[in-house]
Amino acid sequence: MTGKDGMITHVEDIGWEARLAARARRMQSSVIRELLKLTSQPDIISFAGGLPAPELFPVREVQEACQYILQNHGPAALQYSPTEGFQPLKQWLAETMSKYGIWVEHENIMMVNGSQQALDLIGKLFVDPNACIVCSRPTYLGAIQAWDSYEAQYCTVPMDEDGMITEGLPAMLDQSKQRPRFLYVLPNFHNPAGTTLSLERRKELVEVARRYDLVIVEDDPYGELRFEGQDLTPIFRLAPERTIYLSTFSKTLAPGFRLAWVVAPKPIISRLVQAKQGADLNTGAFIQMVANDICQRGILRQHVRRLRGVYRSRRDAMLDALHEHMPSGVSWTVPQGGLFLWVRTSDRVDTREFLKKSIAAKVAYVPGFAFYPGEQGGEHSMRMNFSYSDEETINEGIYRLGVAMKQELAGG
Ligand SMILES: Cc1ncc(COP(=O)(O)O)c(C=O)c1O
């Protein structure tokens, strides 16, 4: 039906849901995105999102780079471009990653629209319905969301302060009826747990992957954001023949670029290129050229140095505030970098239920259950982001959370 001005005012519901493919029934809108709607109310102090600090975005530098690219390379920047990505940027990435021991050629790299796209393309290539993926428990929610749509099953491995507990892997793999399609690993400053996989465990993981002939997907968005301690050898360096490595500009430059990259053996890069062609032809030349300009001028390196300093003091503010305001029995991880820490509450606090009280106290977090693929877990945990709010706000938010939790424990 149309109104006087030609606007459509009513359309008949033809039953869209019944027409969708079976796999679409597995797709759910992310718990985090739904929660973020709740937490975007005014006055809420949100530790829920995984957002970088917006006031630190290098807006002026991006503006200058945009102008430079349009003035000097306008037509190429606005044209379709190779699916593999902009070669000078890939070359820069190859040189930069060599300092972490990832020695590759630009042909081993493909640019994508965020690591999230890489996770989806990996699902498209590797995951048949009911295929099994090995991941930590908890794990990155966005990966589950990507792979659920390919009807994946998950074999999960518990974690401790040193990341995924690899010791249990062989027994799990021996019992598994099918060979898992890959092991999904978040080596540095895990989302949501904040932990880093120790070198011993990286080696053990690689040893297991070789023994059982498995592929490893190494998702590393946070590695550059290390505040202290030594960089640890990437898994890709330990097993370049079987690792697909992902990283992104989202946490170092800005997520609005939607720009990330995949490093892998050339045969799998060709397959990823085919999968990406079907998805979006190519990642925009313009943003890749702008990012390249920012990288080549050394602006990114400088910017990351600044981020490390600011995020470190925000992490410290959160740790101090937790010490000061949380009731006894509550514990948390101490991340050496990244954006998140993981809080374990008393067994008497169900963090999903408690969120309502927390929101009433105008503070938000993500309840732990959201990070457990298709199973129980995380009921007494919460993910806390420390990059988004300044120190004073962090202290106020943790104070409010502590008061609400003490009331909860007192039966209030
Ligand atoms: C572990 C992990 N992988 C992938 C992503 C997606 O990042 P991108 O913005 O590059 O799509 C995120 C974002 O938070 C993440 O935490």
CSV table of C-alpha atoms and ligand atoms in Angstrom, one decimal:
chain,number,residue,atom,x,y,z
A,1,MET,CA,0.0,0.0,0.0
A,2,THR,CA,1.3,3.5,-0.8
A,3,GLY,CA,0.5,6.8,0.8
A,4,LYS,CA,-0.3,10.1,-1.0
A,5,ASP,CA,3.3,11.0,-1.4
A,6,GLY,CA,4.2,7.6,-2.9
A,7,MET,CA,5.8,6.3,0.3
A,8,ILE,CA,5.1,2.6,1.0
A,9,THR,CA,3.0,2.5,4.2
A,10,HIS,CA,2.2,-1.2,4.5
A,11,VAL,CA,3.5,-4.5,3.0
A,12,GLU,CA,2.0,-7.9,3.3
A,13,ASP,CA,4.1,-10.4,5.3
A,14,ILE,CA,4.8,-13.2,2.9
A,15,GLY,CA,6.5,-15.4,5.5
A,16,TRP,CA,10.2,-14.7,5.0
A,17,GLU,CA,11.5,-16.9,7.8
A,18,ALA,CA,10.1,-20.1,6.2
A,19,ARG,CA,11.9,-19.3,3.0
A,20,LEU,CA,15.4,-19.1,4.5
A,21,ALA,CA,18.0,-21.8,4.0
A,22,ALA,CA,18.4,-24.2,6.9
A,23,ARG,CA,21.8,-22.7,7.9
A,24,ALA,CA,20.1,-19.3,8.4
A,25,ARG,CA,18.2,-20.8,11.4
A,26,ARG,CA,21.5,-21.2,13.2
A,27,MET,CA,22.3,-17.5,12.7
A,28,GLN,CA,21.6,-15.3,15.7
A,29,SER,CA,22.2,-11.7,16.2
A,30,SER,CA,25.2,-11.4,18.4
A,31,VAL,CA,24.5,-11.2,22.1
A,32,ILE,CA,27.0,-8.4,22.4
A,33,ARG,CA,25.3,-6.3,19.7
A,34,GLU,CA,22.0,-6.8,21.5
A,35,LEU,CA,23.5,-5.9,24.8
A,36,LEU,CA,25.2,-2.9,23.3
A,37,LYS,CA,21.8,-1.5,22.5
A,38,LEU,CA,20.9,-1.7,26.2
A,39,THR,CA,24.2,-0.2,27.2
A,40,SER,CA,24.1,2.7,24.9
A,41,GLN,CA,21.6,4.4,27.2
A,42,PRO,CA,22.9,7.7,28.4
A,43,ASP,CA,24.9,7.8,31.6
A,44,ILE,CA,25.9,4.1,31.3
A,45,ILE,CA,29.5,3.4,31.9
A,46,SER,CA,30.1,0.7,29.5
A,47,PHE,CA,32.8,-2.0,29.9
A,48,ALA,CA,30.8,-4.1,27.5
A,49,GLY,CA,32.0,-3.2,24.0
A,50,GLY,CA,35.4,-4.0,22.5
A,51,LEU,CA,35.8,-0.4,21.3
A,52,PRO,CA,39.1,1.4,21.0
A,53,ALA,CA,39.3,4.9,22.6
A,54,PRO,CA,37.6,7.2,20.0
A,55,GLU,CA,39.4,10.3,21.2
A,56,LEU,CA,42.7,8.8,20.2
A,57,PHE,CA,41.8,8.1,16.6
A,58,PRO,CA,44.3,9.9,14.4
A,59,VAL,CA,41.6,11.9,12.6
A,60,ARG,CA,43.8,14.7,11.3
A,61,GLU,CA,46.5,12.3,10.0
A,62,VAL,CA,43.8,10.3,8.2
A,63,GLN,CA,42.3,13.4,6.7
A,64,GLU,CA,45.8,14.4,5.4
A,65,ALA,CA,46.4,11.0,4.0
A,66,CYS,CA,43.0,11.0,2.2
A,67,GLN,CA,43.7,14.3,0.6
A,68,TYR,CA,47.2,13.2,-0.5
A,69,ILE,CA,45.8,10.0,-2.0
A,70,LEU,CA,43.0,11.7,-3.9
A,71,GLN,CA,45.3,14.4,-5.2
A,72,ASN,CA,48.0,12.1,-6.3
A,73,HIS,CA,46.3,8.7,-7.0
A,74,GLY,CA,42.7,9.7,-7.3
A,75,PRO,CA,41.6,7.5,-10.3
A,76,ALA,CA,43.4,4.4,-9.0
A,77,ALA,CA,42.0,4.9,-5.5
A,78,LEU,CA,38.5,5.0,-6.8
A,79,GLN,CA,38.7,2.1,-9.2
A,80,TYR,CA,38.1,-1.7,-8.7
A,81,SER,CA,41.3,-3.3,-7.6
A,82,PRO,CA,42.9,-6.8,-7.2
A,83,THR,CA,41.2,-9.1,-4.7
A,84,GLU,CA,44.5,-10.0,-3.2
A,85,GLY,CA,45.0,-6.4,-2.0
A,86,PHE,CA,47.1,-3.4,-2.6
A,87,GLN,CA,50.7,-4.6,-3.2
A,88,PRO,CA,52.7,-1.8,-1.5
A,89,LEU,CA,50.6,-2.2,1.7
A,90,LYS,CA,51.1,-6.0,1.6
A,91,GLN,CA,54.9,-5.4,1.1
A,92,TRP,CA,54.9,-3.1,4.1
A,93,LEU,CA,53.1,-5.7,6.2
A,94,ALA,CA,55.5,-8.4,5.1
A,95,GLU,CA,58.5,-6.3,6.2
A,96,THR,CA,56.8,-5.3,9.5
A,97,MET,CA,55.8,-8.8,10.4
A,98,SER,CA,59.4,-10.0,9.9
A,99,LYS,CA,60.3,-8.4,13.2
A,100,TYR,CA,58.1,-11.0,14.8
A,101,GLY,CA,59.7,-13.8,12.8
A,102,ILE,CA,56.9,-14.0,10.2
A,103,TRP,CA,59.0,-14.0,7.0
A,104,VAL,CA,56.7,-14.0,4.1
A,105,GLU,CA,56.3,-12.6,0.6
A,106,HIS,CA,53.4,-10.3,-0.4
A,107,GLU,CA,51.9,-13.3,-2.3
A,108,ASN,CA,51.4,-14.9,1.1
A,109,ILE,CA,49.1,-12.0,2.2
A,110,MET,CA,45.5,-11.1,1.3
A,111,MET,CA,43.8,-8.0,2.5
A,112,VAL,CA,40.2,-8.3,3.8
A,113,ASN,CA,37.4,-6.2,5.2
A,114,GLY,CA,38.3,-6.8,8.8
A,115,SER,CA,39.4,-10.0,10.4
A,116,GLN,CA,35.8,-10.8,10.7
A,117,GLN,CA,35.6,-11.3,7.0
A,118,ALA,CA,38.6,-13.6,7.1
A,119,LEU,CA,36.9,-15.7,9.8
A,120,ASP,CA,33.8,-16.0,7.5
A,121,LEU,CA,35.9,-16.9,4.4
A,122,ILE,CA,37.7,-19.5,6.4
A,123,GLY,CA,34.3,-21.0,7.4
A,124,LYS,CA,33.2,-20.9,3.8
A,125,LEU,CA,36.3,-22.8,2.7
A,126,PHE,CA,36.8,-25.3,5.5
A,127,VAL,CA,33.5,-25.9,7.3
A,128,ASP,CA,31.0,-28.5,6.0
A,129,PRO,CA,27.8,-28.9,8.1
A,130,ASN,CA,28.6,-30.6,11.4
A,131,ALA,CA,32.3,-30.3,10.9
A,132,CYS,CA,34.2,-29.8,14.1
A,133,ILE,CA,36.4,-26.8,15.1
A,134,VAL,CA,38.6,-26.9,18.2
A,135,CYS,CA,38.6,-23.7,20.2
A,136,SER,CA,39.2,-22.5,23.7
A,137,ARG,CA,36.4,-22.2,26.2
A,138,PRO,CA,35.6,-19.2,26.4
A,139,THR,CA,36.4,-18.0,22.8
A,140,TYR,CA,35.8,-15.0,20.5
A,141,LEU,CA,32.1,-14.6,20.0
A,142,GLY,CA,32.4,-13.2,16.5
A,143,ALA,CA,34.2,-16.4,15.3
A,144,ILE,CA,31.3,-18.5,16.6
A,145,GLN,CA,28.9,-16.3,14.9
A,146,ALA,CA,30.8,-16.6,11.6
A,147,TRP,CA,31.1,-20.4,11.8
A,148,ASP,CA,27.6,-21.1,13.1
A,149,SER,CA,26.3,-20.0,9.8
A,150,TYR,CA,28.3,-22.9,8.2
A,151,GLU,CA,26.7,-25.2,10.7
A,152,ALA,CA,29.9,-25.9,12.6
A,153,GLN,CA,30.2,-28.0,15.8
A,154,TYR,CA,32.8,-27.0,18.5
A,155,CYS,CA,35.2,-29.2,20.5
A,156,THR,CA,36.3,-26.9,23.3
A,157,VAL,CA,39.4,-26.8,25.5
A,158,PRO,CA,39.5,-25.1,28.9
A,159,MET,CA,41.8,-22.2,29.7
A,160,ASP,CA,44.0,-21.0,32.6
A,161,GLU,CA,46.3,-18.0,33.1
A,162,ASP,CA,48.6,-19.3,30.3
A,163,GLY,CA,45.8,-19.6,27.7
A,164,MET,CA,44.3,-22.7,26.2
A,165,ILE,CA,45.3,-25.8,28.2
A,166,THR,CA,47.0,-27.8,25.4
A,167,GLU,CA,47.8,-30.8,27.6
A,168,GLY,CA,44.2,-32.1,27.2
A,169,LEU,CA,44.2,-31.8,23.4
A,170,PRO,CA,45.6,-35.3,22.4
A,171,ALA,CA,43.0,-37.1,24.6
A,172,MET,CA,40.2,-35.0,23.2
A,173,LEU,CA,41.4,-35.6,19.6
A,174,ASP,CA,41.8,-39.3,20.2
A,175,GLN,CA,38.1,-39.5,21.3
A,176,SER,CA,36.8,-37.3,18.5
A,177,LYS,CA,35.0,-39.2,15.8
A,178,GLN,CA,36.1,-36.9,13.0
A,179,ARG,CA,39.3,-34.9,12.4
A,180,PRO,CA,38.6,-31.3,13.3
A,181,ARG,CA,38.8,-28.8,10.4
A,182,PHE,CA,41.1,-26.6,12.4
A,183,LEU,CA,42.3,-25.4,15.8
A,184,TYR,CA,41.2,-21.8,16.4
A,185,VAL,CA,43.7,-20.0,18.7
A,186,LEU,CA,43.9,-16.4,20.1
A,187,PRO,CA,47.5,-16.3,21.2
A,188,ASN,CA,47.9,-12.7,22.5
A,189,PHE,CA,45.6,-11.0,25.0
A,190,HIS,CA,42.7,-13.3,24.4
A,191,ASN,CA,39.2,-11.9,23.7
A,192,PRO,CA,37.5,-12.3,26.2
A,193,ALA,CA,40.0,-13.8,28.7
A,194,GLY,CA,42.9,-11.3,28.4
A,195,THR,CA,45.4,-14.2,28.7
A,196,THR,CA,48.5,-14.9,26.5
A,197,LEU,CA,49.3,-18.4,25.3
A,198,SER,CA,52.7,-19.3,26.8
A,199,LEU,CA,55.6,-20.3,24.5
A,200,GLU,CA,55.6,-23.8,25.9
A,201,ARG,CA,52.0,-24.2,25.0
A,202,ARG,CA,52.5,-22.7,21.5
A,203,LYS,CA,55.1,-25.3,20.9
A,204,GLU,CA,52.9,-28.0,22.3
A,205,LEU,CA,50.0,-26.9,20.2
A,206,VAL,CA,52.1,-27.0,17.1
A,207,GLU,CA,53.4,-30.5,18.0
A,208,VAL,CA,49.8,-31.7,18.5
A,209,ALA,CA,48.7,-30.1,15.2
A,210,ARG,CA,51.6,-31.9,13.3
A,211,ARG,CA,50.9,-35.2,15.0
A,212,TYR,CA,47.2,-35.1,14.2
A,213,ASP,CA,47.8,-33.2,10.9
A,214,LEU,CA,45.6,-30.3,11.7
A,215,VAL,CA,45.4,-26.7,10.4
A,216,ILE,CA,45.8,-23.8,12.9
A,217,VAL,CA,43.9,-20.5,12.6
A,218,GLU,CA,45.9,-17.9,14.6
A,219,ASP,CA,43.7,-14.8,15.3
A,220,ASP,CA,46.0,-12.0,16.5
A,221,PRO,CA,44.2,-8.6,16.6
A,222,TYR,CA,45.9,-7.5,19.8
A,223,GLY,CA,49.6,-8.6,19.5
A,224,GLU,CA,50.8,-5.0,18.8
A,225,LEU,CA,49.2,-3.7,21.9
A,226,ARG,CA,51.6,-5.2,24.4
A,227,PHE,CA,52.2,-3.0,27.4
A,228,GLU,CA,54.9,-5.1,29.1
A,229,GLY,CA,56.8,-8.3,28.9
A,230,GLN,CA,58.4,-9.9,25.8
A,231,ASP,CA,56.7,-10.6,22.5
A,232,LEU,CA,56.2,-14.3,22.1
A,233,THR,CA,56.9,-16.3,18.9
A,234,PRO,CA,53.8,-16.3,16.7
A,235,ILE,CA,52.4,-19.8,16.0
A,236,PHE,CA,52.8,-19.0,12.3
A,237,ARG,CA,56.6,-18.9,12.8
A,238,LEU,CA,56.5,-22.3,14.5
A,239,ALA,CA,54.3,-24.0,11.9
A,240,PRO,CA,54.2,-21.9,8.7
A,241,GLU,CA,53.1,-24.9,6.6
A,242,ARG,CA,49.8,-25.3,8.5
A,243,THR,CA,48.9,-21.9,10.0
A,244,ILE,CA,46.5,-19.2,8.8
A,245,TYR,CA,47.4,-16.0,10.6
A,246,LEU,CA,45.0,-13.1,10.9
A,247,SER,CA,45.6,-9.6,12.0
A,248,THR,CA,43.9,-6.2,11.7
A,249,PHE,CA,44.2,-2.5,11.6
A,250,SER,CA,41.0,-2.2,13.8
A,251,LYS,CA,42.7,-2.0,17.1
A,252,THR,CA,45.9,-0.1,16.1
A,253,LEU,CA,44.5,2.4,13.5
A,254,ALA,CA,40.7,2.4,13.6
A,255,PRO,CA,38.0,-0.2,13.2
A,256,GLY,CA,36.2,2.2,10.8
A,257,PHE,CA,38.8,1.3,8.1
A,258,ARG,CA,37.4,-2.3,8.1
A,259,LEU,CA,40.9,-3.4,7.0
A,260,ALA,CA,42.7,-6.5,8.0
A,261,TRP,CA,45.0,-9.2,6.5
A,262,VAL,CA,45.5,-12.9,6.3
A,263,VAL,CA,48.9,-14.6,6.0
A,264,ALA,CA,48.9,-18.2,4.8
A,265,PRO,CA,50.7,-20.6,2.4
A,266,LYS,CA,50.1,-19.6,-1.2
A,267,PRO,CA,47.7,-22.4,-2.2
A,268,ILE,CA,45.3,-21.4,0.6
A,269,ILE,CA,45.6,-17.7,-0.3
A,270,SER,CA,44.4,-18.5,-3.8
A,271,ARG,CA,41.4,-20.3,-2.4
A,272,LEU,CA,40.7,-17.4,0.0
A,273,VAL,CA,40.9,-15.1,-3.0
A,274,GLN,CA,38.3,-17.1,-4.8
A,275,ALA,CA,36.0,-17.1,-1.7
A,276,LYS,CA,36.4,-13.4,-1.4
A,277,GLN,CA,35.6,-12.7,-5.0
A,278,GLY,CA,32.3,-14.3,-4.4
A,279,ALA,CA,31.7,-12.2,-1.3
A,280,ASP,CA,32.8,-8.6,-2.4
A,281,LEU,CA,35.3,-8.7,-5.3
A,282,ASN,CA,37.9,-6.7,-3.4
A,283,THR,CA,38.6,-4.6,-0.3
A,284,GLY,CA,38.3,-0.9,-1.3
A,285,ALA,CA,41.5,0.4,-2.9
A,286,PHE,CA,40.9,3.9,-1.4
A,287,ILE,CA,41.1,2.7,2.3
A,288,GLN,CA,44.1,0.5,1.5
A,289,MET,CA,46.0,3.3,-0.1
A,290,VAL,CA,45.2,5.6,2.8
A,291,ALA,CA,46.3,3.0,5.3
A,292,ASN,CA,49.4,2.4,3.3
A,293,ASP,CA,50.3,6.1,3.3
A,294,ILE,CA,49.8,6.2,7.1
A,295,CYS,CA,52.0,3.1,7.5
A,296,GLN,CA,54.8,4.2,5.2
A,297,ARG,CA,55.1,7.6,6.9
A,298,GLY,CA,55.7,6.0,10.3
A,299,ILE,CA,52.4,7.5,11.6
A,300,LEU,CA,51.0,4.1,12.6
A,301,ARG,CA,54.1,3.1,14.5
A,302,GLN,CA,54.0,6.4,16.5
A,303,HIS,CA,50.3,6.0,17.1
A,304,VAL,CA,50.6,2.5,18.4
A,305,ARG,CA,53.3,3.6,20.9
A,306,ARG,CA,50.8,6.2,22.2
A,307,LEU,CA,48.0,3.6,22.4
A,308,ARG,CA,50.1,1.3,24.5
A,309,GLY,CA,50.8,4.0,27.0
A,310,VAL,CA,47.1,5.1,27.4
A,311,TYR,CA,45.7,1.6,27.4
A,312,ARG,CA,48.3,0.5,29.9
A,313,SER,CA,47.3,3.2,32.4
A,314,ARG,CA,43.6,2.4,31.8
A,315,ARG,CA,44.3,-1.3,32.5
A,316,ASP,CA,46.1,-0.3,35.7
A,317,ALA,CA,43.2,1.9,36.7
A,318,MET,CA,40.8,-1.0,36.3
A,319,LEU,CA,43.1,-3.4,38.2
A,320,ASP,CA,43.5,-0.9,41.1
A,321,ALA,CA,39.7,-0.2,41.1
A,322,LEU,CA,39.0,-4.0,41.2
A,323,HIS,CA,41.3,-4.4,44.2
A,324,GLU,CA,39.7,-1.5,46.0
A,325,HIS,CA,36.0,-2.1,45.3
A,326,MET,CA,35.3,-5.8,44.6
A,327,PRO,CA,34.1,-8.0,47.4
A,328,SER,CA,36.4,-10.8,48.5
A,329,GLY,CA,36.2,-14.0,46.4
A,330,VAL,CA,36.2,-12.1,43.1
A,331,SER,CA,39.3,-12.6,40.9
A,332,TRP,CA,40.4,-11.4,37.6
A,333,THR,CA,43.1,-12.0,34.9
A,334,VAL,CA,46.0,-9.5,34.6
A,335,PRO,CA,46.5,-9.0,30.8
A,336,GLN,CA,49.9,-7.8,29.5
A,337,GLY,CA,48.2,-6.0,26.7
A,338,GLY,CA,45.0,-5.8,24.6
A,339,LEU,CA,41.6,-4.4,25.6
A,340,PHE,CA,40.0,-6.9,28.0
A,341,LEU,CA,40.2,-8.6,31.3
A,342,TRP,CA,38.1,-11.4,32.6
A,343,VAL,CA,36.5,-11.3,36.0
A,344,ARG,CA,35.4,-14.4,38.0
A,345,THR,CA,32.7,-13.6,40.5
A,346,SER,CA,31.5,-15.7,43.4
A,347,ASP,CA,29.5,-18.8,42.5
A,348,ARG,CA,26.5,-17.1,44.0
A,349,VAL,CA,26.5,-14.4,41.3
A,350,ASP,CA,24.9,-15.4,37.9
A,351,THR,CA,26.4,-12.7,35.7
A,352,ARG,CA,23.6,-13.0,33.2
A,353,GLU,CA,21.0,-12.2,35.8
A,354,PHE,CA,23.2,-9.7,37.6
A,355,LEU,CA,23.5,-7.6,34.4
A,356,LYS,CA,20.0,-6.2,35.1
A,357,LYS,CA,21.2,-4.9,38.5
A,358,SER,CA,24.4,-3.7,37.0
A,359,ILE,CA,22.5,-1.7,34.3
A,360,ALA,CA,20.3,-0.3,36.9
A,361,ALA,CA,23.5,0.9,38.6
A,362,LYS,CA,24.4,2.4,35.2
A,363,VAL,CA,27.4,0.1,34.4
A,364,ALA,CA,27.6,-2.6,31.8
A,365,TYR,CA,29.8,-5.6,31.0
A,366,VAL,CA,29.4,-8.7,28.8
A,367,PRO,CA,28.3,-11.8,30.8
A,368,GLY,CA,30.6,-14.8,30.4
A,369,PHE,CA,28.0,-17.2,28.9
A,370,ALA,CA,28.2,-15.2,25.6
A,371,PHE,CA,31.6,-16.6,24.9
A,372,TYR,CA,30.8,-20.3,25.3
A,373,PRO,CA,29.9,-21.9,22.0
A,374,GLY,CA,26.7,-24.0,22.2
A,375,GLU,CA,27.2,-25.1,25.8
A,376,GLN,CA,27.0,-24.1,29.4
A,377,GLY,CA,29.7,-22.1,31.0
A,378,GLY,CA,30.8,-18.6,32.0
A,379,GLU,CA,27.8,-18.1,34.3
A,380,HIS,CA,30.1,-16.6,37.0
A,381,SER,CA,32.3,-14.6,34.7
A,382,MET,CA,32.3,-11.3,32.9
A,383,ARG,CA,34.3,-9.6,30.2
A,384,MET,CA,35.5,-6.1,31.0
A,385,ASN,CA,36.9,-3.7,28.5
A,386,PHE,CA,39.4,-1.1,29.7
A,387,SER,CA,40.3,0.7,26.5
A,388,TYR,CA,37.2,2.8,26.0
A,389,SER,CA,36.8,4.8,29.2
A,390,ASP,CA,39.2,7.1,30.9
A,391,GLU,CA,40.7,6.3,34.3
A,392,GLU,CA,38.3,8.3,36.4
A,393,THR,CA,35.3,6.7,34.6
A,394,ILE,CA,36.8,3.3,35.1
A,395,ASN,CA,37.1,3.8,38.8
A,396,GLU,CA,33.6,5.1,39.1
A,397,GLY,CA,32.2,2.2,37.0
A,398,ILE,CA,34.0,-0.5,39.1
A,399,TYR,CA,32.9,1.2,42.3
A,400,ARG,CA,29.3,1.0,41.2
A,401,LEU,CA,29.7,-2.6,40.1
A,402,GLY,CA,31.3,-3.4,43.5
A,403,VAL,CA,28.5,-1.9,45.4
A,404,ALA,CA,25.9,-3.7,43.3
A,405,MET,CA,27.8,-7.0,43.7
A,406,LYS,CA,28.1,-6.6,47.5
A,407,GLN,CA,24.3,-6.0,47.6
A,408,GLU,CA,23.7,-9.1,45.5
A,409,LEU,CA,25.8,-11.2,47.8
A,410,ALA,CA,24.0,-9.8,50.8
A,411,GLY,CA,20.8,-11.1,49.1
A,412,GLY,CA,19.6,-7.6,48.1
B,1,LIG,C1,39.7,-12.0,18.4
B,1,LIG,C2,39.1,-11.2,17.4
B,1,LIG,N1,39.1,-11.5,16.1
B,1,LIG,C3,38.5,-10.8,15.1
B,1,LIG,C4,37.9,-9.6,15.4
B,1,LIG,C5,37.3,-8.8,14.3
B,1,LIG,O1,38.1,-7.7,14.0
B,1,LIG,P1,37.9,-6.8,12.8
B,1,LIG,O2,37.5,-5.4,13.3
B,1,LIG,O3,39.3,-6.7,12.1
B,1,LIG,O4,36.9,-7.4,11.9
B,1,LIG,C6,37.9,-9.1,16.8
B,1,LIG,C7,37.3,-7.9,17.1
B,1,LIG,O5,37.1,-7.5,18.2
B,1,LIG,C8,38.5,-9.9,17.8
B,1,LIG,O6,38.5,-9.6,19.0
